Amino acid sequence: MRPHFTYGIFLDNTSKSYFDMGKEEAERYYFAADGGDLDYYFIAGETMRDILGAYTGLTGRTALPQKWTLGYHQSRWGYITEDDIMDVAEKMRQCRIPCDSIHFDIDYMDAFKVFTWNRKNYKDPKKTLQKLTEMGYKPVTIIDPGVKKEDGYDVYEEGIKNGYFAFSAENELYVNEVWPGDAVFPSFTNPKVRSWWADKQKFLIDMGVRGVWNDMNEPASFKGPLPDDVQFADEDDTVILHKDAHNIYGHCMAMATKDGWLKYDGRRPFIITRAAYAGTQRYALVWTGDNQSIWAHLQMAIPQLCNLGLSGFSYAGTDVGGFGADTTKELLARWVQVGCLSPLFRNHSAQGTRKQEPWQFDKELLEIYRKYVELRYHLLPYIYDCFFESEQTGLPIMRPLMLNFEKDAETYEINDEFMVGEWLLAAPVVTQGTTMRLVYLPEGAMWYDFWTGEKYKGGQYITKKAPLDTMPLFVRAGAVLPLYPLMQYVGEKEVEDLTLAVYSGIGNYIHYQDDGESFAYKKGGYNAYVFSQNNGRLQIKDAVKNYEKPYKGFYVKICRDGVTALSETPGEYLNAE
Ligand code: GLC
């Protein structure tokens, strides 16, 4: 960024590459690659938004996900048996923690063989998934790229017969070790292999699975990294060496997975990937892999997710509570406060660590946890709108302050606050033992404290009390926030009346409404409402009316300085045009 212009550079090279952003010499940035073409783009514009729009115009944008995927996800490595999974499912409902998905880590498989189900621990997996579905859960399963080397295992045998796996430099089947022991690696860089892998997804879909979590797809291996000269089949059946394919291995696996879900499920695919390349956002979302339950990793979550957003990955998340090591009550309470405003909201932890489902500590923690998961569910329509917009503009959901307030240089170094879309500013506590923090409110706007309604002028630092149950959260004046009534999962209730929280000021807001899962919106199958307000006077206009279930009415909540009032009855539908 420079005072009157901004630029971006995108190096499109999949070989081993290097970036030095002023480390060796403060005055110099450089990038380089060991092989491949010197293929890079220079993107010019006036603002960071221009650059991001152009960059995602080139590499692709995060598509609107199914709405349930924006709910809360519970995971752990591992829930071993069908009883373990059902216990979590039931406990979640008993504790009134809204939850849309439970994730199945590697233990659901038979001997860690992909596209199999462990019949010892699951008598009838289809029935278990059916039960979960009836309770409102959408099951998600992990899939790794490493295929167990085992005679008689159909996935292995099919791949061998067709030459779908990587070869060593000596032209022998390349074997390394992953979860199942000796394993082989599909050449996802080849379209035939991708289409085979896409067909494999049918096994999960027929079982009742609603999304796939692609892991270990760097590819990771336990007996040292894959050597540079391991040979994969390329697009045109020629050879591509590991050193050139490594950076797109996860990308190509995600591509194959998405194709399978489009073909056999037909809804908007929910695919998580650990490894990605520029543009993978077209196929999958990412999570930040194996963090640790330490404060430094909670702090890191904010810049990591903001940077992913600035790189086209609007849909991303961290393991809430931390994956490795034992979490603590305080850390988990602070992490759920960041997690509830992260695009992907999933609690996940490793085998052997202290359990970290919301009820694993005490009543206080459970209540704090519930408060923030409930906040997430109230905000679902707002977050969904951010995604709708992201597909059109490339702008992320979770943003560094500077993306929204580029003229305010004070925002440039702030990495412990973030914006959610245009209207919400979160200032979570990310340090141990802290119960008060400084919050910078950007210049050029007025701000309301989300919890108390107090009003502040932008362009100043304020101190905010932040006891363990409070994450300082602010709403930009002029906002009209759409809110859902409390639900335990998406689809539990039909939302007939939408609540609008009007934060007195001047602003326009576009709200989208559709079926939340199909591709009809791409052909205009949605409703768009424009909410305009002028210092608390609200005008509602339905700009697009194609979805058959428009809202019946609106509840309006008006927030002026320190005063909030929720109307008792749904407001009349005001088609002010
Ligand atoms: C990897 C993943 C982690 C998962 C584990 C077991 O470490 O990153 O999320 O739980 O493998 O599958």
Coordinates of C-alpha atoms and ligand atoms in Angstrom, one line a residue:
M1 CA 0.0 0.0 0.0
R2 CA 1.2 3.5 -0.9
P3 CA -0.6 6.7 -0.1
H4 CA -2.4 6.9 -3.5
F5 CA -2.3 3.5 -4.9
T6 CA -2.1 -0.2 -4.0
Y7 CA -0.8 -3.2 -5.9
G8 CA -0.6 -6.9 -5.6
I9 CA 1.7 -9.5 -7.0
F10 CA 0.7 -13.1 -7.6
L11 CA 3.4 -15.6 -8.4
D12 CA 1.7 -18.6 -10.1
N13 CA 4.3 -21.2 -9.8
T14 CA 3.8 -24.6 -8.1
S15 CA 7.5 -25.5 -7.7
K16 CA 9.5 -24.8 -4.5
S17 CA 9.3 -21.1 -4.1
Y18 CA 10.7 -18.4 -1.8
F19 CA 9.4 -15.1 -0.5
D20 CA 11.4 -12.6 1.4
M21 CA 9.2 -9.6 2.5
G22 CA 12.0 -7.2 3.5
K23 CA 13.7 -9.6 5.9
E24 CA 17.2 -9.6 4.4
E25 CA 17.0 -6.0 3.4
A26 CA 14.2 -3.8 4.6
E27 CA 14.1 -2.0 1.3
R28 CA 13.7 -5.1 -0.8
Y29 CA 11.1 -7.8 -1.3
Y30 CA 11.8 -10.7 -3.6
F31 CA 10.3 -13.9 -4.7
A32 CA 11.8 -16.8 -6.6
A33 CA 11.2 -20.4 -7.6
D34 CA 13.4 -23.4 -8.2
G35 CA 11.6 -24.5 -11.4
G36 CA 8.7 -23.9 -13.6
D37 CA 7.8 -20.8 -15.5
L38 CA 8.4 -17.2 -14.2
D39 CA 4.7 -16.7 -14.4
Y40 CA 3.5 -13.8 -12.3
Y41 CA 0.8 -11.2 -12.3
F42 CA 1.0 -7.6 -11.3
I43 CA -2.4 -6.3 -10.1
A44 CA -2.8 -2.5 -9.8
G45 CA -5.6 -0.6 -8.2
E46 CA -6.5 2.2 -5.9
T47 CA -7.5 0.2 -2.9
M48 CA -6.9 -3.1 -1.3
R49 CA -10.4 -4.1 -2.2
D50 CA -9.6 -3.5 -5.9
I51 CA -6.6 -5.8 -5.6
L52 CA -8.6 -8.5 -3.8
G53 CA -11.4 -8.2 -6.3
A54 CA -9.0 -8.6 -9.2
Y55 CA -7.0 -11.4 -7.6
T56 CA -10.1 -13.4 -6.8
G57 CA -11.5 -12.6 -10.3
L58 CA -8.4 -14.3 -11.6
T59 CA -8.0 -17.3 -9.2
G60 CA -11.7 -17.7 -8.2
R61 CA -13.9 -16.9 -5.3
T62 CA -15.3 -18.7 -2.3
A63 CA -18.8 -19.9 -3.3
L64 CA -21.9 -19.5 -1.1
P65 CA -21.9 -22.5 1.2
Q66 CA -24.9 -24.4 2.5
K67 CA -26.3 -22.5 5.4
W68 CA -25.9 -25.3 8.0
T69 CA -22.2 -25.3 7.4
L70 CA -22.1 -21.9 9.1
G71 CA -23.4 -23.4 12.3
Y72 CA -21.3 -24.9 15.0
H73 CA -19.3 -28.1 14.4
Q74 CA -18.1 -30.5 17.1
S75 CA -15.1 -32.7 16.5
R76 CA -12.5 -34.8 18.2
W77 CA -9.9 -37.3 17.3
G78 CA -11.3 -39.5 18.3
Y79 CA -14.8 -40.6 18.9
I80 CA -14.1 -44.2 18.4
T81 CA -17.5 -46.0 18.5
E82 CA -21.0 -45.3 17.5
D83 CA -21.8 -44.8 21.2
D84 CA -19.1 -42.1 21.5
I85 CA -20.7 -40.2 18.7
M86 CA -24.2 -40.6 19.9
D87 CA -23.2 -39.5 23.4
V88 CA -21.8 -36.3 22.1
A89 CA -24.9 -35.8 19.9
E90 CA -27.2 -36.2 22.8
K91 CA -25.2 -34.2 25.3
M92 CA -25.1 -31.3 22.9
R93 CA -28.9 -31.2 22.7
Q94 CA -29.3 -31.7 26.5
C95 CA -26.9 -28.9 27.3
R96 CA -28.6 -26.7 24.8
I97 CA -25.5 -25.9 22.8
P98 CA -26.7 -25.3 19.2
C99 CA -24.8 -27.6 16.9
D100 CA -25.1 -28.5 13.2
S101 CA -22.4 -31.1 12.6
I102 CA -20.3 -33.8 14.3
H103 CA -17.1 -34.7 12.5
F104 CA -15.9 -38.3 12.2
D105 CA -12.1 -38.5 12.4
I106 CA -10.1 -41.5 11.1
D107 CA -11.4 -44.0 13.6
Y108 CA -14.7 -44.4 11.7
M109 CA -12.8 -46.2 9.0
D110 CA -11.8 -49.9 8.9
A111 CA -8.1 -50.0 9.6
F112 CA -7.8 -46.4 8.3
K113 CA -8.7 -47.5 4.8
V114 CA -10.4 -44.7 3.0
F115 CA -13.9 -45.3 1.7
T116 CA -14.6 -48.0 4.3
W117 CA -16.5 -48.0 7.5
N118 CA -15.5 -49.8 10.7
R119 CA -18.2 -52.5 11.2
K120 CA -16.8 -53.6 14.6
N121 CA -17.5 -50.2 16.2
Y122 CA -20.6 -49.4 14.1
K123 CA -23.1 -52.1 13.7
D124 CA -25.0 -50.2 11.1
P125 CA -23.3 -47.0 10.1
K126 CA -26.1 -45.9 7.8
K127 CA -28.6 -46.2 10.7
T128 CA -26.3 -44.2 13.0
L129 CA -26.1 -41.4 10.4
Q130 CA -29.8 -41.6 10.0
K131 CA -30.3 -41.1 13.7
L132 CA -27.9 -38.2 13.7
T133 CA -29.7 -36.6 10.8
E134 CA -33.0 -36.9 12.5
M135 CA -31.5 -35.0 15.4
G136 CA -30.5 -32.2 13.1
Y137 CA -26.9 -33.1 12.6
K138 CA -25.1 -33.2 9.3
P139 CA -22.3 -35.7 9.6
V140 CA -18.9 -34.9 8.1
T141 CA -16.1 -37.5 7.6
I142 CA -12.4 -37.2 7.2
I143 CA -10.7 -38.6 4.1
D144 CA -6.9 -38.9 3.7
P145 CA -5.1 -39.3 0.4
G146 CA -2.9 -42.2 1.5
V147 CA -4.5 -45.5 0.3
K148 CA -3.6 -48.6 2.4
K149 CA -1.3 -51.0 0.5
E150 CA -3.3 -54.2 1.0
D151 CA -4.1 -56.9 -1.5
G152 CA -7.8 -57.4 -1.8
Y153 CA -8.8 -53.8 -0.7
D154 CA -10.8 -52.5 -3.7
V155 CA -9.5 -48.9 -3.6
Y156 CA -5.9 -50.1 -3.7
E157 CA -6.5 -52.8 -6.3
E158 CA -8.4 -50.4 -8.7
G159 CA -5.6 -47.9 -8.4
I160 CA -2.9 -50.5 -9.0
K161 CA -4.7 -51.9 -12.1
N162 CA -5.0 -48.4 -13.6
G163 CA -1.6 -47.0 -12.6
Y164 CA -3.3 -44.3 -10.5
F165 CA -0.6 -44.1 -7.8
A166 CA 2.8 -42.3 -7.7
F167 CA 6.0 -44.1 -8.7
S168 CA 9.5 -43.7 -7.4
A169 CA 12.4 -42.4 -9.5
E170 CA 13.1 -46.1 -10.2
N171 CA 9.6 -46.6 -11.6
E172 CA 8.4 -48.7 -8.8
L173 CA 5.2 -48.1 -6.8
Y174 CA 6.1 -45.4 -4.3
V175 CA 5.2 -46.4 -0.7
N176 CA 5.4 -44.4 2.5
E177 CA 3.7 -44.7 5.8
V178 CA 0.6 -42.8 6.9
W179 CA -2.3 -43.8 9.3
P180 CA -3.0 -47.2 7.8
G181 CA 0.7 -48.2 7.7
D182 CA 2.2 -48.7 4.2
A183 CA 0.3 -46.5 1.9
V184 CA 0.3 -45.3 -1.7
F185 CA -0.5 -41.9 -3.1
P186 CA -3.0 -41.1 -5.9
S187 CA -1.9 -38.8 -8.7
F188 CA -4.5 -36.2 -8.2
T189 CA -2.7 -34.1 -10.8
N190 CA -4.2 -36.4 -13.5
P191 CA -7.8 -36.0 -14.6
K192 CA -8.5 -39.8 -14.8
V193 CA -7.4 -40.2 -11.2
R194 CA -9.5 -37.3 -10.2
S195 CA -12.6 -38.7 -11.8
W196 CA -12.0 -42.1 -10.1
W197 CA -11.7 -40.3 -6.8
A198 CA -14.8 -38.3 -7.5
D199 CA -16.7 -41.5 -8.0
K200 CA -15.4 -42.8 -4.7
Q201 CA -17.3 -40.0 -2.9
K202 CA -20.5 -41.9 -3.6
F203 CA -19.7 -44.4 -0.8
L204 CA -19.9 -41.5 1.7
I205 CA -22.9 -39.8 0.2
D206 CA -24.9 -43.0 0.0
M207 CA -24.1 -43.6 3.7
G208 CA -25.7 -40.2 4.6
V209 CA -22.5 -38.1 5.0
R210 CA -23.0 -34.3 4.3
G211 CA -19.4 -33.1 3.9
V212 CA -15.8 -34.2 3.6
W213 CA -12.8 -33.1 5.5
N214 CA -9.6 -33.7 3.3
D215 CA -6.6 -34.1 5.6
M216 CA -2.9 -34.9 5.3
N217 CA -3.0 -33.8 1.6
E218 CA 0.4 -32.0 1.5
P219 CA 0.8 -35.0 1.2
A220 CA 2.0 -35.8 4.7
S221 CA 4.0 -39.0 5.4
F222 CA 5.6 -40.5 8.5
K223 CA 8.8 -41.9 7.0
G224 CA 10.2 -38.6 5.9
P225 CA 8.8 -36.4 3.2
L226 CA 8.2 -37.7 -0.3
P227 CA 11.5 -37.3 -2.2
D228 CA 11.6 -34.6 -4.9
D229 CA 11.8 -37.1 -7.7
V230 CA 8.7 -39.1 -6.9
Q231 CA 6.6 -39.3 -10.1
F232 CA 3.0 -38.4 -10.4
A233 CA 0.9 -38.5 -13.6
D234 CA 0.2 -35.0 -14.9
E235 CA -2.8 -33.6 -16.7
D236 CA -1.8 -35.0 -20.1
D237 CA -0.4 -38.3 -18.8
T238 CA 3.2 -37.1 -18.8
V239 CA 5.1 -37.1 -15.6
I240 CA 5.1 -34.3 -13.0
L241 CA 7.7 -34.7 -10.2
H242 CA 6.8 -34.3 -6.6
K243 CA 8.8 -31.1 -6.3
D244 CA 6.5 -29.4 -8.9
A245 CA 3.3 -31.2 -7.8
H246 CA 3.7 -30.8 -4.0
N247 CA 2.1 -27.4 -3.8
I248 CA -1.0 -28.4 -5.8
Y249 CA -1.5 -31.9 -4.4
G250 CA -4.2 -30.8 -1.9
H251 CA -5.7 -28.4 -4.5
C252 CA -6.2 -31.3 -7.0
M253 CA -7.6 -33.6 -4.3
A254 CA -10.1 -30.9 -3.4
M255 CA -11.0 -30.5 -7.1
A256 CA -11.7 -34.2 -7.4
T257 CA -13.7 -34.3 -4.2
K258 CA -15.9 -31.4 -5.2
D259 CA -16.6 -33.0 -8.6
G260 CA -17.8 -36.1 -6.8
W261 CA -20.1 -34.1 -4.5
L262 CA -21.5 -32.1 -7.4
K263 CA -22.2 -35.4 -9.3
Y264 CA -23.7 -37.5 -6.5
D265 CA -25.0 -35.1 -3.9
G266 CA -25.9 -32.1 -6.0
R267 CA -26.0 -29.5 -3.2
R268 CA -23.3 -26.9 -2.6
P269 CA -20.3 -29.1 -1.6
F270 CA -18.9 -28.8 1.9
I271 CA -15.2 -29.7 1.6
I272 CA -12.5 -28.8 4.0
T273 CA -8.9 -29.2 3.1
R274 CA -5.7 -28.8 5.0
A275 CA -3.4 -28.2 2.0
A276 CA -4.2 -25.6 -0.6
Y277 CA -2.8 -23.5 -3.4
A278 CA -3.9 -20.1 -4.8
G279 CA -7.4 -20.7 -6.1
T280 CA -8.3 -23.7 -4.0
Q281 CA -11.1 -21.5 -2.6
R282 CA -13.1 -22.5 -5.7
Y283 CA -13.3 -26.1 -4.4
A284 CA -12.9 -26.1 -0.6
L285 CA -12.5 -24.2 2.6
V286 CA -9.4 -24.6 4.8
W287 CA -8.7 -25.0 8.4
T288 CA -5.3 -24.1 9.9
G289 CA -4.3 -27.6 10.8
D290 CA -2.8 -28.8 14.0
N291 CA -2.5 -25.8 16.3
Q292 CA -1.8 -26.2 20.0
S293 CA -3.9 -25.3 23.1
I294 CA -1.7 -22.4 23.9
W295 CA -2.3 -18.6 24.1
A296 CA 0.2 -17.9 21.3
H297 CA -1.9 -20.0 18.9
L298 CA -5.1 -18.2 19.9
Q299 CA -3.4 -14.9 19.2
M300 CA -2.2 -16.2 15.9
A301 CA -5.6 -17.3 14.8
I302 CA -6.7 -13.8 14.1
P303 CA -3.9 -12.7 11.7
Q304 CA -3.9 -16.2 10.2
L305 CA -7.6 -16.1 9.3
C306 CA -7.4 -12.5 8.2
N307 CA -4.4 -13.3 5.9
L308 CA -6.3 -16.2 4.5
G309 CA -9.2 -13.9 3.8
L310 CA -6.8 -11.5 2.0
S311 CA -5.7 -14.4 -0.1
G312 CA -9.1 -15.4 -1.4
F313 CA -10.0 -17.9 1.3
S314 CA -13.1 -16.3 2.7
Y315 CA -14.1 -19.6 4.4
A316 CA -11.5 -20.7 7.0
G317 CA -11.2 -21.6 10.6
T318 CA -9.0 -22.8 13.4
D319 CA -9.5 -25.7 15.8
V320 CA -11.4 -24.0 18.6
G321 CA -9.8 -24.8 22.0
G322 CA -6.6 -25.8 20.2
F323 CA -5.8 -29.3 18.8
G324 CA -2.6 -30.5 20.5
A325 CA -1.9 -30.3 24.3
D326 CA -4.5 -29.7 27.1
T327 CA -6.7 -26.8 26.8
T328 CA -7.8 -24.9 29.9
K329 CA -11.2 -23.4 30.9
E330 CA -9.9 -19.9 30.4
L331 CA -8.3 -20.6 27.0
L332 CA -11.4 -22.4 25.7
A333 CA -13.7 -19.5 26.9
R334 CA -11.6 -17.0 25.0
W335 CA -11.2 -19.3 21.9
V336 CA -15.0 -19.8 21.5
Q337 CA -15.3 -16.0 21.5
V338 CA -13.0 -15.8 18.5
G339 CA -14.4 -19.0 16.9
C340 CA -18.0 -17.8 17.0
L341 CA -17.1 -15.0 14.5
S342 CA -14.7 -17.1 12.4
P343 CA -16.1 -18.3 9.1
L344 CA -15.7 -22.0 10.0
F345 CA -16.6 -22.6 13.7
R346 CA -15.3 -26.0 14.8
N347 CA -14.0 -27.3 18.1
H348 CA -11.5 -30.1 17.5
S349 CA -8.8 -31.7 19.6
A350 CA -6.2 -34.5 19.4
Q351 CA -6.2 -38.0 20.9
G352 CA -4.6 -38.1 24.3
T353 CA -5.4 -34.5 25.2
R354 CA -7.9 -33.2 27.7
K355 CA -11.4 -33.4 26.3
Q356 CA -12.8 -30.0 25.3
E357 CA -16.5 -30.4 24.5
P358 CA -18.3 -27.4 26.1
W359 CA -19.5 -29.5 29.1
Q360 CA -16.0 -30.8 30.0
F361 CA -15.3 -28.0 32.5
D362 CA -17.7 -26.4 34.8
K363 CA -21.1 -24.6 34.7
E364 CA -19.6 -21.2 34.2
L365 CA -17.7 -22.4 31.1
L366 CA -20.7 -24.1 29.7
E367 CA -22.7 -20.9 30.1
I368 CA -20.0 -18.8 28.5
Y369 CA -19.7 -21.3 25.7
R370 CA -23.5 -21.3 25.1
K371 CA -23.6 -17.6 25.0
Y372 CA -21.2 -17.4 22.1
V373 CA -22.6 -20.3 20.2
E374 CA -26.0 -18.7 20.5
L375 CA -24.6 -15.4 19.4
R376 CA -23.3 -17.2 16.3
Y377 CA -26.8 -18.7 15.6
H378 CA -28.4 -15.3 16.0
L379 CA -25.9 -13.8 13.6
L380 CA -26.3 -16.6 11.0
P381 CA -28.2 -14.5 8.4
Y382 CA -25.6 -11.7 8.7
I383 CA -22.7 -14.2 8.2
Y384 CA -24.6 -15.8 5.3
D385 CA -25.1 -12.4 3.7
C386 CA -21.3 -11.8 4.0
F387 CA -20.8 -15.0 2.1
F388 CA -23.3 -14.0 -0.6
E389 CA -21.3 -10.9 -1.1
S390 CA -18.0 -12.6 -1.0
E391 CA -18.9 -14.7 -4.0
Q392 CA -19.6 -11.4 -5.9
T393 CA -16.7 -9.3 -4.7
G394 CA -14.0 -11.6 -3.2
L395 CA -14.1 -9.7 0.0
P396 CA -13.6 -12.0 3.0
I397 CA -15.9 -12.5 6.0
M398 CA -13.2 -12.0 8.6
R399 CA -11.1 -8.9 7.8
P400 CA -8.2 -7.0 9.2
L401 CA -9.4 -3.5 10.2
M402 CA -7.3 -2.0 7.5
L403 CA -9.3 -3.6 4.7
N404 CA -12.4 -1.6 5.8
F405 CA -10.5 1.5 7.0
E406 CA -7.6 1.9 4.6
K407 CA -7.3 5.6 5.2
D408 CA -6.8 5.2 8.9
A409 CA -3.1 4.3 9.3
E410 CA -3.7 3.5 13.0
T411 CA -5.4 0.2 11.8
Y412 CA -2.4 -1.1 9.9
E413 CA -0.6 -2.9 12.7
I414 CA -3.6 -4.1 14.6
N415 CA -3.9 -7.8 14.7
D416 CA -5.9 -8.5 17.8
E417 CA -9.1 -7.0 16.5
F418 CA -11.0 -7.9 13.3
M419 CA -14.1 -7.0 11.3
V420 CA -16.8 -9.4 10.4
G421 CA -18.1 -8.0 7.1
E422 CA -18.7 -4.2 7.1
W423 CA -20.6 -3.8 10.3
L424 CA -19.1 -5.8 13.2
L425 CA -15.8 -5.2 15.0
A426 CA -14.6 -7.8 17.4
A427 CA -11.9 -7.1 20.0
P428 CA -11.5 -10.5 21.7
V429 CA -9.2 -11.1 24.7
V430 CA -6.3 -13.3 23.5
T431 CA -4.0 -13.1 26.5
Q432 CA -4.1 -15.1 29.7
G433 CA -5.5 -13.4 32.9
T434 CA -6.8 -10.3 31.1
T435 CA -10.1 -8.8 32.0
M436 CA -9.8 -5.4 30.4
R437 CA -8.4 -4.3 27.1
L438 CA -7.7 -1.4 24.9
V439 CA -9.8 -1.3 21.8
Y440 CA -9.1 0.8 18.8
L441 CA -12.2 2.0 17.0
P442 CA -11.5 3.2 13.5
E443 CA -11.9 6.7 12.3
G444 CA -14.7 7.8 10.1
A445 CA -17.5 5.9 11.9
M446 CA -19.5 5.9 15.1
W447 CA -19.6 2.7 17.1
Y448 CA -22.0 1.0 19.4
D449 CA -21.1 -1.5 22.1
F450 CA -23.0 -4.6 21.0
W451 CA -23.7 -5.6 24.7
T452 CA -24.6 -2.3 26.2
G453 CA -25.6 0.0 23.4
E454 CA -23.1 2.7 24.5
K455 CA -22.0 4.9 21.6
Y456 CA -18.4 5.9 20.8
K457 CA -16.7 8.1 18.3
G458 CA -14.2 6.4 16.0
G459 CA -10.6 7.4 15.8
Q460 CA -9.8 6.6 19.4
Y461 CA -8.6 4.0 21.8
I462 CA -11.0 3.1 24.6
T463 CA -10.6 0.7 27.5
K464 CA -13.3 -2.0 27.8
K465 CA -13.9 -4.3 30.7
A466 CA -13.7 -7.9 29.5
P467 CA -14.4 -10.4 32.2
L468 CA -14.2 -14.0 31.1
D469 CA -17.8 -14.0 29.8
T470 CA -17.3 -10.9 27.7
M471 CA -15.8 -10.4 24.3
P472 CA -15.8 -6.7 23.4
L473 CA -17.9 -6.4 20.3
F474 CA -19.0 -3.3 18.4
V475 CA -21.4 -2.4 15.7
R476 CA -20.8 0.4 13.2
A477 CA -23.5 3.0 13.4
G478 CA -25.8 2.8 10.3
A479 CA -26.0 -1.0 10.6
V480 CA -29.2 -3.0 10.1
L481 CA -28.2 -6.4 11.3
P482 CA -30.5 -9.3 10.4
L483 CA -30.9 -11.8 13.3
Y484 CA -32.4 -15.2 13.6
P485 CA -34.3 -16.5 16.6
L486 CA -32.4 -19.0 18.6
M487 CA -32.2 -22.5 17.0
Q488 CA -30.4 -25.6 18.0
Y489 CA -29.5 -26.3 14.4
V490 CA -30.2 -24.8 11.0
G491 CA -33.5 -26.1 9.8
E492 CA -35.0 -26.6 13.3
K493 CA -37.3 -23.7 12.7
E494 CA -38.7 -21.9 9.6
V495 CA -37.8 -18.3 10.1
E496 CA -41.0 -16.4 9.2
D497 CA -40.2 -13.2 10.9
L498 CA -36.7 -11.7 10.7
T499 CA -35.4 -9.5 13.5
L500 CA -33.6 -6.4 12.4
A501 CA -31.3 -4.7 14.8
V502 CA -31.0 -1.1 13.7
Y503 CA -28.1 0.9 15.0
S504 CA -29.0 4.5 14.5
G505 CA -26.9 6.2 11.8
I506 CA -26.9 6.2 8.0
G507 CA -26.5 3.0 6.1
N508 CA -27.8 0.6 3.5
Y509 CA -27.7 -3.2 3.8
I510 CA -28.6 -6.0 1.4
H511 CA -30.0 -9.2 2.9
Y512 CA -30.4 -12.4 0.9
Q513 CA -32.8 -15.2 1.5
D514 CA -32.9 -18.5 -0.3
D515 CA -33.2 -22.3 0.2
G516 CA -29.8 -22.4 1.9
E517 CA -28.5 -25.4 0.0
S518 CA -29.2 -25.6 -3.7
F519 CA -27.7 -23.8 -6.7
A520 CA -31.0 -22.1 -7.5
Y521 CA -29.5 -18.8 -6.3
K522 CA -27.1 -18.8 -9.2
K523 CA -30.1 -18.5 -11.5
G524 CA -31.7 -15.8 -9.5
G525 CA -33.6 -18.0 -7.1
Y526 CA -33.4 -15.8 -4.1
N527 CA -35.0 -12.8 -2.4
A528 CA -32.9 -9.6 -1.8
Y529 CA -34.1 -7.0 0.6
V530 CA -32.6 -3.6 0.9
F531 CA -32.7 -2.1 4.3
S532 CA -31.9 1.6 4.4
Q533 CA -31.8 3.7 7.5
N534 CA -31.5 7.3 8.2
N535 CA -30.9 7.8 11.9
G536 CA -33.2 5.1 13.0
R537 CA -35.8 5.5 10.3
L538 CA -35.9 2.3 8.5
Q539 CA -37.0 1.6 4.9
I540 CA -37.4 -1.9 3.6
K541 CA -37.5 -2.7 0.0
D542 CA -37.7 -6.1 -1.6
A543 CA -35.4 -5.7 -4.6
V544 CA -35.5 -9.3 -5.8
K545 CA -38.5 -11.6 -5.2
N546 CA -37.8 -15.0 -6.6
Y547 CA -37.7 -17.3 -3.6
E548 CA -41.1 -18.7 -2.7
K549 CA -41.0 -18.2 1.0
P550 CA -40.5 -14.5 1.7
Y551 CA -40.6 -13.3 5.4
K552 CA -44.0 -12.7 6.8
G553 CA -42.8 -9.8 8.9
F554 CA -40.0 -8.1 10.7
Y555 CA -39.3 -7.4 14.3
V556 CA -37.4 -4.2 14.7
K557 CA -34.9 -3.4 17.4
I558 CA -33.6 0.1 17.5
C559 CA -30.4 1.1 19.2
R560 CA -29.8 4.7 19.9
D561 CA -27.2 5.9 22.4
G562 CA -27.5 3.5 25.2
V563 CA -31.1 2.7 24.6
T564 CA -32.3 -0.5 23.0
A565 CA -35.9 -1.5 22.4
L566 CA -37.3 -4.6 20.8
S567 CA -40.7 -4.3 19.3
E568 CA -43.2 -6.7 20.8
T569 CA -45.0 -7.7 17.6
P570 CA -43.6 -8.3 14.2
G571 CA -43.4 -5.1 12.3
E572 CA -45.6 -4.6 9.3
Y573 CA -44.0 -5.5 6.0
L574 CA -43.1 -2.1 4.7
N575 CA -42.6 -2.2 1.0
A576 CA -41.8 1.5 1.0
E577 CA -41.4 1.7 -2.7
Ligands
GLC1 C1 -4.1 -34.7 11.4 C2 -5.2 -33.6 11.3 C3 -6.0 -33.6 12.6 C4 -6.6 -35.0 12.8 C5 -5.5 -36.1 12.8 C6 -6.1 -37.5 12.8 O1 -3.2 -34.4 12.4 O2 -4.7 -32.3 11.1 O3 -7.0 -32.7 12.5 O4 -7.4 -35.1 13.9 O5 -4.7 -35.9 11.6 O6 -6.8 -37.7 11.7

